[in-house]
């Protein structure tokens, strides 16, 4: 393939698949058959999925699992998790069961403020721009009323708009920095619509402003867009119990365990190389619930990792302490989520996941997501500071290795029996399968 294709988006789905198969695969018929094998047999459901994005050729499956026994604020829940990585759901469920007999998880939404900005270039006297903004601020609210009416009826809307001078960063660079409350919607379309109207109002009113010179009137709007960094849209999740209550099969000495656990968290607080992997474990839980509930996990990832760097160095999102013989483990993360709009009202499995969570509000969903992240982090740190991470992970990974070698049912039984007593690795499994087949 050494030339561009013209009009690809206008081809039918079948034509797109045939072109791809002919261009890139040595056995086009097999490639086409594989793609079609993942289509939904229900044409209506398949059409729905086809229209989620552009140039759809098939569905890409990710398992949807559940982690039961989450006791959150005194109520039991089963949390849906969409993820492909072995042991994540099992670890979350194990942590949920562990804490269900030790008081459960406490979750609190601290704030729900979201942010959007109009980025613009103003070449002139900053004091005049400040005066202009003060005199015209009310017009930004007035001229977005048609956009904000429905949101205001739900208790949301524009919270505030401020003018920010960023000329210390870039010449002539200013912002309209706006904060929003979007209630149960993630609010991207609402925020961006407001921002684009702000930009229009800004330019129109600048042209009318008598104190501006002709140059100052020509405000150049670079872009109007929400921010996925929401440091004032925060949820806290926490577990806590007396140290002696931590005792279990793998924690025979709870005092030593608690001390080592806190040290492990402290290392992630000060060492970025460890913090990245530490936080990745948190995101295993966070992303899985965000994806299962039809929210934007890329936006969540970007915002959370920015938050982890807010003090000038990348650090742990979770924290732990021992005070008066009480062990406490918690995290605070920014989450901009929605339970209405977007895929939440379209994707059948998203709707199922939200119903499983008993149709939560956006704030309740924030709590579920944060708790899943904390549970995942606890499970990982418990393994790291006791048996080691590989023992449990490789047991779960064994099935993936077995499937790679297309083991028969009889072989699968023998392999699983063998590796109950032997160390699991890809090469060890391969060697054992070869020995079986000889």
Coordinates of C-alpha atoms in Angstrom, one line a residue:
X1 CA 0.0 0.0 0.0
X2 CA 1.9 3.0 -1.3
X3 CA -0.8 5.5 -2.0
X4 CA -3.7 7.1 -0.2
X5 CA -7.2 6.0 -0.7
X6 CA -9.8 8.6 -1.6
X7 CA -13.4 8.6 -0.3
X8 CA -12.8 5.8 2.2
X9 CA -15.5 7.2 4.6
X10 CA -18.1 7.0 1.9
X11 CA -17.6 3.3 1.3
X12 CA -20.2 0.9 2.8
X13 CA -19.1 -1.2 5.8
X14 CA -18.7 -4.2 3.6
X15 CA -16.6 -2.3 1.1
X16 CA -14.3 -0.9 3.8
X17 CA -13.7 -4.4 5.1
X18 CA -13.1 -5.8 1.7
X19 CA -10.6 -3.1 0.9
X20 CA -8.7 -3.6 4.2
X21 CA -8.7 -7.4 3.8
X22 CA -7.4 -7.1 0.2
X23 CA -4.7 -4.5 1.0
X24 CA -3.2 -5.9 4.2
X25 CA -3.9 -9.6 4.6
X26 CA -2.4 -12.6 2.9
X27 CA -5.7 -14.5 3.4
X28 CA -8.4 -11.9 2.9
X29 CA -11.2 -14.4 3.3
X30 CA -10.0 -15.4 6.7
X31 CA -9.6 -11.7 7.8
X32 CA -13.2 -10.9 6.7
X33 CA -14.5 -14.0 8.5
X34 CA -12.8 -13.0 11.7
X35 CA -14.1 -9.5 11.6
X36 CA -17.7 -10.7 11.0
X37 CA -17.4 -13.3 13.7
X38 CA -17.4 -10.4 16.2
X39 CA -20.5 -8.8 14.9
X40 CA -23.6 -8.9 17.1
X41 CA -26.2 -11.3 15.7
X42 CA -28.9 -8.7 16.6
X43 CA -28.8 -6.3 13.6
X44 CA -30.3 -3.5 15.7
X45 CA -27.6 -3.7 18.4
X46 CA -24.9 -4.0 15.8
X47 CA -26.1 -0.9 14.0
X48 CA -26.1 0.9 17.3
X49 CA -22.4 0.0 17.8
X50 CA -21.5 0.8 14.3
X51 CA -22.7 4.4 14.8
X52 CA -20.7 5.1 18.0
X53 CA -17.6 6.0 15.9
X54 CA -16.6 6.4 12.3
X55 CA -15.3 3.8 9.9
X56 CA -16.5 0.9 12.1
X57 CA -15.6 -2.6 10.9
X58 CA -16.4 -4.8 13.9
X59 CA -16.6 -4.9 17.7
X60 CA -13.5 -5.2 19.9
X61 CA -14.5 -7.2 23.0
X62 CA -13.2 -6.4 26.5
X63 CA -14.5 -8.6 29.3
X64 CA -17.1 -7.2 31.7
X65 CA -16.7 -8.6 35.1
X66 CA -18.2 -7.9 38.5
X67 CA -16.6 -7.4 42.0
X68 CA -19.2 -8.1 44.8
X69 CA -19.2 -7.4 48.5
X70 CA -18.3 -3.8 48.4
X71 CA -19.6 -2.3 51.6
X72 CA -19.6 1.5 50.9
X73 CA -21.0 4.0 53.4
X74 CA -22.9 1.1 55.1
X75 CA -24.5 -0.3 52.0
X76 CA -23.4 -3.3 49.9
X77 CA -22.8 -3.0 46.2
X78 CA -21.6 -5.1 43.3
X79 CA -19.3 -3.1 41.0
X80 CA -19.1 -3.7 37.2
X81 CA -15.5 -3.6 35.8
X82 CA -14.6 -3.7 32.1
X83 CA -10.9 -4.6 31.7
X84 CA -8.7 -7.1 29.9
X85 CA -6.0 -7.5 32.5
X86 CA -5.8 -10.7 34.5
X87 CA -6.4 -10.6 38.3
X88 CA -7.8 -7.0 38.5
X89 CA -11.4 -8.0 39.1
X90 CA -10.3 -10.9 41.5
X91 CA -8.1 -8.5 43.5
X92 CA -10.9 -5.9 43.8
X93 CA -13.3 -8.5 44.9
X94 CA -10.8 -9.9 47.5
X95 CA -10.2 -6.4 48.9
X96 CA -13.9 -5.7 49.0
X97 CA -14.5 -9.0 51.0
X98 CA -11.6 -8.2 53.3
X99 CA -12.9 -4.7 54.3
X100 CA -16.5 -5.8 54.4
X101 CA -15.8 -7.3 57.9
X102 CA -13.7 -4.3 59.0
X103 CA -16.1 -1.5 58.6
X104 CA -16.2 -1.2 54.8
X105 CA -15.3 1.8 52.7
X106 CA -16.2 5.4 53.4
X107 CA -16.6 7.7 50.4
X108 CA -17.2 11.4 50.3
X109 CA -17.5 13.8 47.4
X110 CA -15.6 17.0 48.4
X111 CA -16.5 19.2 45.4
X112 CA -17.9 18.9 41.9
X113 CA -16.6 22.0 40.2
X114 CA -15.6 21.7 36.5
X115 CA -13.5 24.0 34.4
X116 CA -13.5 25.5 30.9
X117 CA -11.3 28.2 29.3
X118 CA -11.4 30.7 26.5
X119 CA -7.8 31.2 25.4
X120 CA -7.2 34.5 23.6
X121 CA -4.6 37.0 22.5
X122 CA -5.0 40.7 23.5
X123 CA -2.4 43.2 22.4
X124 CA -2.8 46.3 24.6
X125 CA -3.1 47.7 28.1
X126 CA -4.0 45.0 30.6
X127 CA -5.6 47.5 33.0
X128 CA -8.1 48.4 30.3
X129 CA -8.9 44.8 29.6
X130 CA -9.5 44.2 33.4
X131 CA -11.9 47.2 33.4
X132 CA -13.6 46.0 30.2
X133 CA -14.2 42.5 31.8
X134 CA -15.5 44.0 35.1
X135 CA -18.0 46.1 33.1
X136 CA -19.1 43.3 30.8
X137 CA -19.0 40.2 33.0
X138 CA -22.8 40.0 33.4
X139 CA -23.2 39.9 29.6
X140 CA -21.3 36.5 29.5
X141 CA -24.0 35.1 31.8
X142 CA -26.9 36.8 30.0
X143 CA -25.9 35.7 26.5
X144 CA -25.6 32.0 27.5
X145 CA -29.0 31.8 29.2
X146 CA -30.5 29.8 26.3
X147 CA -27.7 27.3 26.8
X148 CA -27.9 27.2 30.6
X149 CA -31.7 27.2 31.2
X150 CA -32.1 23.4 31.4
X151 CA -28.9 22.9 33.4
X152 CA -30.0 25.6 35.9
X153 CA -33.3 23.8 36.3
X154 CA -31.3 20.7 37.4
X155 CA -29.4 22.8 39.9
X156 CA -26.3 23.4 37.7
X157 CA -24.9 26.1 35.5
X158 CA -22.1 28.5 35.3
X159 CA -20.6 29.2 38.7
X160 CA -18.1 31.9 37.9
X161 CA -16.0 33.5 35.2
X162 CA -12.7 35.2 35.8
X163 CA -10.1 37.0 33.6
X164 CA -6.6 35.5 33.9
X165 CA -3.5 37.3 32.8
X166 CA -1.0 34.7 31.5
X167 CA 1.4 37.1 29.8
X168 CA 4.2 35.8 32.1
X169 CA 3.9 32.5 30.2
X170 CA 3.3 33.7 26.6
X171 CA 3.2 37.2 25.1
X172 CA -0.3 38.8 25.1
X173 CA -1.9 35.6 26.4
X174 CA -5.1 35.8 28.5
X175 CA -7.9 33.5 29.5
X176 CA -11.5 33.6 30.5
X177 CA -11.4 30.9 33.2
X178 CA -14.9 29.6 33.9
X179 CA -16.2 27.1 36.5
X180 CA -19.3 25.0 36.1
X181 CA -21.6 22.6 37.9
X182 CA -23.1 20.0 35.5
X183 CA -24.9 17.8 38.0
X184 CA -25.4 14.2 36.6
X185 CA -23.9 14.9 33.2
X186 CA -20.2 14.9 32.5
X187 CA -21.0 18.2 30.8
X188 CA -18.5 18.4 28.0
X189 CA -21.0 19.6 25.3
X190 CA -22.7 22.0 27.8
X191 CA -19.3 23.5 28.9
X192 CA -18.0 23.9 25.3
X193 CA -21.2 25.5 24.1
X194 CA -21.0 28.1 26.9
X195 CA -17.3 28.7 26.2
X196 CA -17.9 29.3 22.5
X197 CA -20.6 31.8 23.3
X198 CA -18.2 33.5 25.8
X199 CA -15.7 33.9 23.0
X200 CA -18.3 35.4 20.7
X201 CA -19.5 37.8 23.4
X202 CA -15.9 38.7 24.2
X203 CA -15.1 39.7 20.6
X204 CA -18.3 41.5 19.9
X205 CA -18.2 43.6 23.1
X206 CA -14.6 44.4 22.6
X207 CA -15.4 45.9 19.2
X208 CA -18.0 48.1 21.0
X209 CA -15.8 49.2 23.9
X210 CA -15.0 52.9 23.7
X211 CA -11.8 52.8 25.8
X212 CA -10.0 50.2 23.5
X213 CA -7.8 51.4 20.7
X214 CA -8.5 49.8 17.3
X215 CA -5.7 47.3 17.9
X216 CA -7.1 46.4 21.4
X217 CA -10.5 45.8 19.9
X218 CA -9.1 43.0 17.7
X219 CA -9.0 40.3 20.3
X220 CA -7.9 37.0 18.7
X221 CA -9.6 33.9 20.2
X222 CA -7.3 30.9 19.9
X223 CA -9.6 28.3 21.2
X224 CA -12.5 27.6 23.6
X225 CA -12.4 24.3 25.3
X226 CA -13.1 22.5 28.6
X227 CA -10.3 21.3 30.8
X228 CA -10.0 17.6 31.8
X229 CA -8.0 18.8 34.8
X230 CA -10.6 19.2 37.5
X231 CA -8.7 19.7 40.8
X232 CA -11.9 21.0 42.5
X233 CA -14.0 18.0 41.4
X234 CA -12.7 15.7 44.1
X235 CA -13.8 12.5 45.8
X236 CA -12.3 10.8 48.8
X237 CA -12.3 7.0 49.6
X238 CA -11.0 5.6 52.8
X239 CA -10.7 2.4 54.9
X240 CA -9.8 2.3 58.5
X241 CA -9.6 -0.2 61.4
X242 CA -7.7 -1.0 64.5
X243 CA -4.3 -2.6 63.6
X244 CA -5.1 -5.9 65.3
X245 CA -8.2 -6.3 63.0
X246 CA -5.9 -6.5 60.0
X247 CA -4.9 -10.1 61.0
X248 CA -5.8 -12.8 58.5
X249 CA -4.2 -15.9 56.8
X250 CA -1.5 -13.9 55.0
X251 CA -1.2 -11.3 57.8
X252 CA -0.2 -13.2 60.9
X253 CA 1.5 -10.1 62.4
X254 CA -0.8 -7.1 61.7
X255 CA 1.6 -4.7 63.4
X256 CA 4.4 -5.6 61.0
X257 CA 2.1 -5.6 58.1
X258 CA 0.7 -2.1 58.9
X259 CA 4.2 -0.7 59.3
X260 CA 5.4 -2.2 56.1
X261 CA 2.2 -1.1 54.2
X262 CA 2.7 2.5 55.3
X263 CA 6.3 2.4 54.3
X264 CA 5.3 1.1 50.8
X265 CA 2.9 4.0 50.4
X266 CA 5.5 6.5 51.6
X267 CA 8.0 5.2 49.0
X268 CA 5.4 5.9 46.3
X269 CA 4.9 9.4 47.8
X270 CA 8.6 10.3 47.3
X271 CA 9.8 8.1 44.4
X272 CA 8.3 8.9 41.0
X273 CA 9.5 5.6 39.5
X274 CA 7.5 3.7 42.1
X275 CA 4.6 6.3 42.1
X276 CA 3.8 5.6 38.4
X277 CA 3.4 1.9 38.9
X278 CA 1.6 2.5 42.2
X279 CA -0.9 4.8 40.6
X280 CA -1.3 2.5 37.6
X281 CA -2.6 0.0 40.0
X282 CA -5.2 2.5 41.3
X283 CA -6.2 3.2 37.7
X284 CA -6.8 -0.5 37.0
X285 CA -9.8 -0.1 39.3
X286 CA -10.7 3.4 38.3
X287 CA -10.6 2.9 34.5
X288 CA -12.5 -0.4 34.7
X289 CA -15.5 1.2 36.3
X290 CA -15.3 4.3 34.2
X291 CA -15.3 2.2 31.0
X292 CA -18.1 -0.1 32.2
X293 CA -20.3 3.0 32.9
X294 CA -19.7 4.7 29.6
X295 CA -17.5 7.5 30.8
X296 CA -14.3 8.9 29.2
X297 CA -11.4 7.0 30.8
X298 CA -8.8 9.0 28.7
X299 CA -10.0 12.2 30.2
X300 CA -10.0 10.7 33.7
X301 CA -6.5 9.4 33.3
X302 CA -5.2 12.7 32.0
X303 CA -6.8 14.7 34.9
X304 CA -5.8 12.2 37.6
X305 CA -2.1 12.1 36.5
X306 CA -2.0 15.9 36.3
X307 CA -3.4 15.9 39.9
X308 CA -0.6 13.5 41.0
X309 CA 1.9 16.1 39.8
X310 CA 0.2 19.2 41.3
X311 CA 3.0 19.8 43.8
X312 CA 5.8 19.9 41.2
X313 CA 6.7 16.1 41.3
X314 CA 4.7 13.0 40.4
X315 CA 3.6 11.3 43.6
X316 CA 1.3 8.7 45.0
X317 CA -2.5 9.3 44.8
X318 CA -3.1 7.2 48.0
X319 CA -1.8 7.7 51.5
X320 CA -1.6 5.7 54.7
X321 CA -1.0 6.3 58.4
X322 CA -1.0 4.7 61.8
X323 CA -2.3 6.8 64.7
X324 CA -3.3 5.5 68.1
X325 CA -3.1 1.9 66.8
X326 CA -5.6 2.7 64.1
X327 CA -4.6 1.9 60.4
X328 CA -6.0 4.3 57.9
X329 CA -5.6 4.1 54.1
X330 CA -7.2 6.7 51.7
X331 CA -7.0 8.5 48.4
X332 CA -8.4 11.7 46.9
X333 CA -8.8 11.9 43.2
X334 CA -10.4 14.3 40.7
X335 CA -13.2 12.7 38.7
X336 CA -15.5 14.4 36.1
X337 CA -18.2 11.7 35.4
X338 CA -21.7 11.6 34.1
X339 CA -24.7 9.2 34.4
X340 CA -26.8 10.9 31.8
X341 CA -26.0 11.7 28.2
X342 CA -23.5 10.1 25.8
X343 CA -23.1 6.3 25.9
X344 CA -24.9 6.2 29.2
X345 CA -28.2 6.3 27.4
X346 CA -27.2 4.3 24.3
X347 CA -24.9 1.4 25.1
X348 CA -26.9 -1.5 26.4
X349 CA -24.2 -2.8 28.7
X350 CA -23.5 0.7 30.0
X351 CA -27.2 0.9 30.9
X352 CA -27.0 -2.5 32.5
X353 CA -23.9 -1.5 34.6
X354 CA -25.6 1.7 35.8
X355 CA -28.7 -0.3 36.8
X356 CA -26.4 -2.8 38.6
X357 CA -25.2 0.2 40.6
X358 CA -28.8 1.1 41.2
X359 CA -28.9 4.1 38.9
X360 CA -26.4 6.3 40.7
X361 CA -26.1 10.0 40.5
X362 CA -22.8 11.4 39.2
X363 CA -21.6 12.0 42.7
X364 CA -22.5 8.4 43.7
X365 CA -20.7 7.1 40.7
X366 CA -17.6 9.2 41.7
X367 CA -17.7 7.3 45.0
X368 CA -17.9 3.9 43.4
X369 CA -15.0 4.7 41.1
X370 CA -12.8 6.0 43.9
X371 CA -13.5 3.0 46.1
X372 CA -12.6 0.6 43.2
X373 CA -9.3 2.4 42.8
X374 CA -8.6 2.3 46.5
X375 CA -9.5 -1.4 46.7
X376 CA -7.3 -2.3 43.8
X377 CA -4.4 -0.4 45.4
X378 CA -4.9 -2.1 48.8
X379 CA -4.9 -5.5 47.1
X380 CA -1.7 -4.8 45.2
X381 CA 0.1 -3.4 48.3
X382 CA -1.1 -6.3 50.4
X383 CA 0.4 -8.7 47.9
X384 CA 3.6 -6.7 47.5
X385 CA 4.3 -6.6 51.2
X386 CA 3.3 -10.2 52.0
X387 CA 3.4 -13.0 49.4
X388 CA 4.7 -10.9 46.5
X389 CA 2.8 -9.7 43.5
X390 CA 3.5 -12.6 41.1
X391 CA 1.9 -15.4 43.1
X392 CA -1.7 -14.3 42.7
X393 CA -1.2 -12.6 39.3
X394 CA 0.5 -15.5 37.6
X395 CA -2.2 -17.9 38.8
X396 CA -4.7 -15.7 37.0
X397 CA -2.4 -15.3 34.0
X398 CA -2.0 -19.1 33.7
X399 CA -5.3 -19.3 31.8
X400 CA -4.1 -16.8 29.2
X401 CA -0.9 -18.9 28.7
X402 CA -2.9 -22.1 28.4
X403 CA -5.2 -20.5 25.8
X404 CA -2.2 -19.3 23.7
X405 CA -1.2 -23.0 23.3
X406 CA -4.8 -24.1 22.6
X407 CA -4.7 -26.7 25.3
X408 CA -7.4 -29.4 25.3
X409 CA -9.7 -29.8 28.3
X410 CA -7.7 -32.8 29.5
X411 CA -4.4 -30.9 29.1
X412 CA -5.9 -27.9 31.0
X413 CA -6.7 -30.1 34.1
X414 CA -3.2 -31.5 34.2
X415 CA -1.5 -28.1 33.7
X416 CA -3.5 -26.5 36.5
X417 CA -2.8 -29.4 38.8
X418 CA 0.9 -29.3 38.0
X419 CA 1.2 -25.5 38.6
X420 CA -0.5 -25.6 42.0
X421 CA 2.9 -26.7 43.3
X422 CA 5.3 -25.2 40.7
X423 CA 6.3 -21.7 39.8
X424 CA 4.3 -20.3 36.9
X425 CA 6.1 -18.7 34.0
X426 CA 5.4 -18.6 30.2
X427 CA 8.5 -20.8 29.5
X428 CA 7.6 -23.2 32.3
X429 CA 4.1 -23.7 31.0
X430 CA 5.4 -24.1 27.5
X431 CA 7.9 -26.8 28.6
X432 CA 5.3 -28.7 30.5
X433 CA 2.8 -28.6 27.6
X434 CA 5.5 -29.9 25.2
X435 CA 6.2 -32.7 27.7
X436 CA 2.6 -33.6 27.9
X437 CA 2.2 -33.8 24.1
X438 CA 5.2 -36.0 23.7

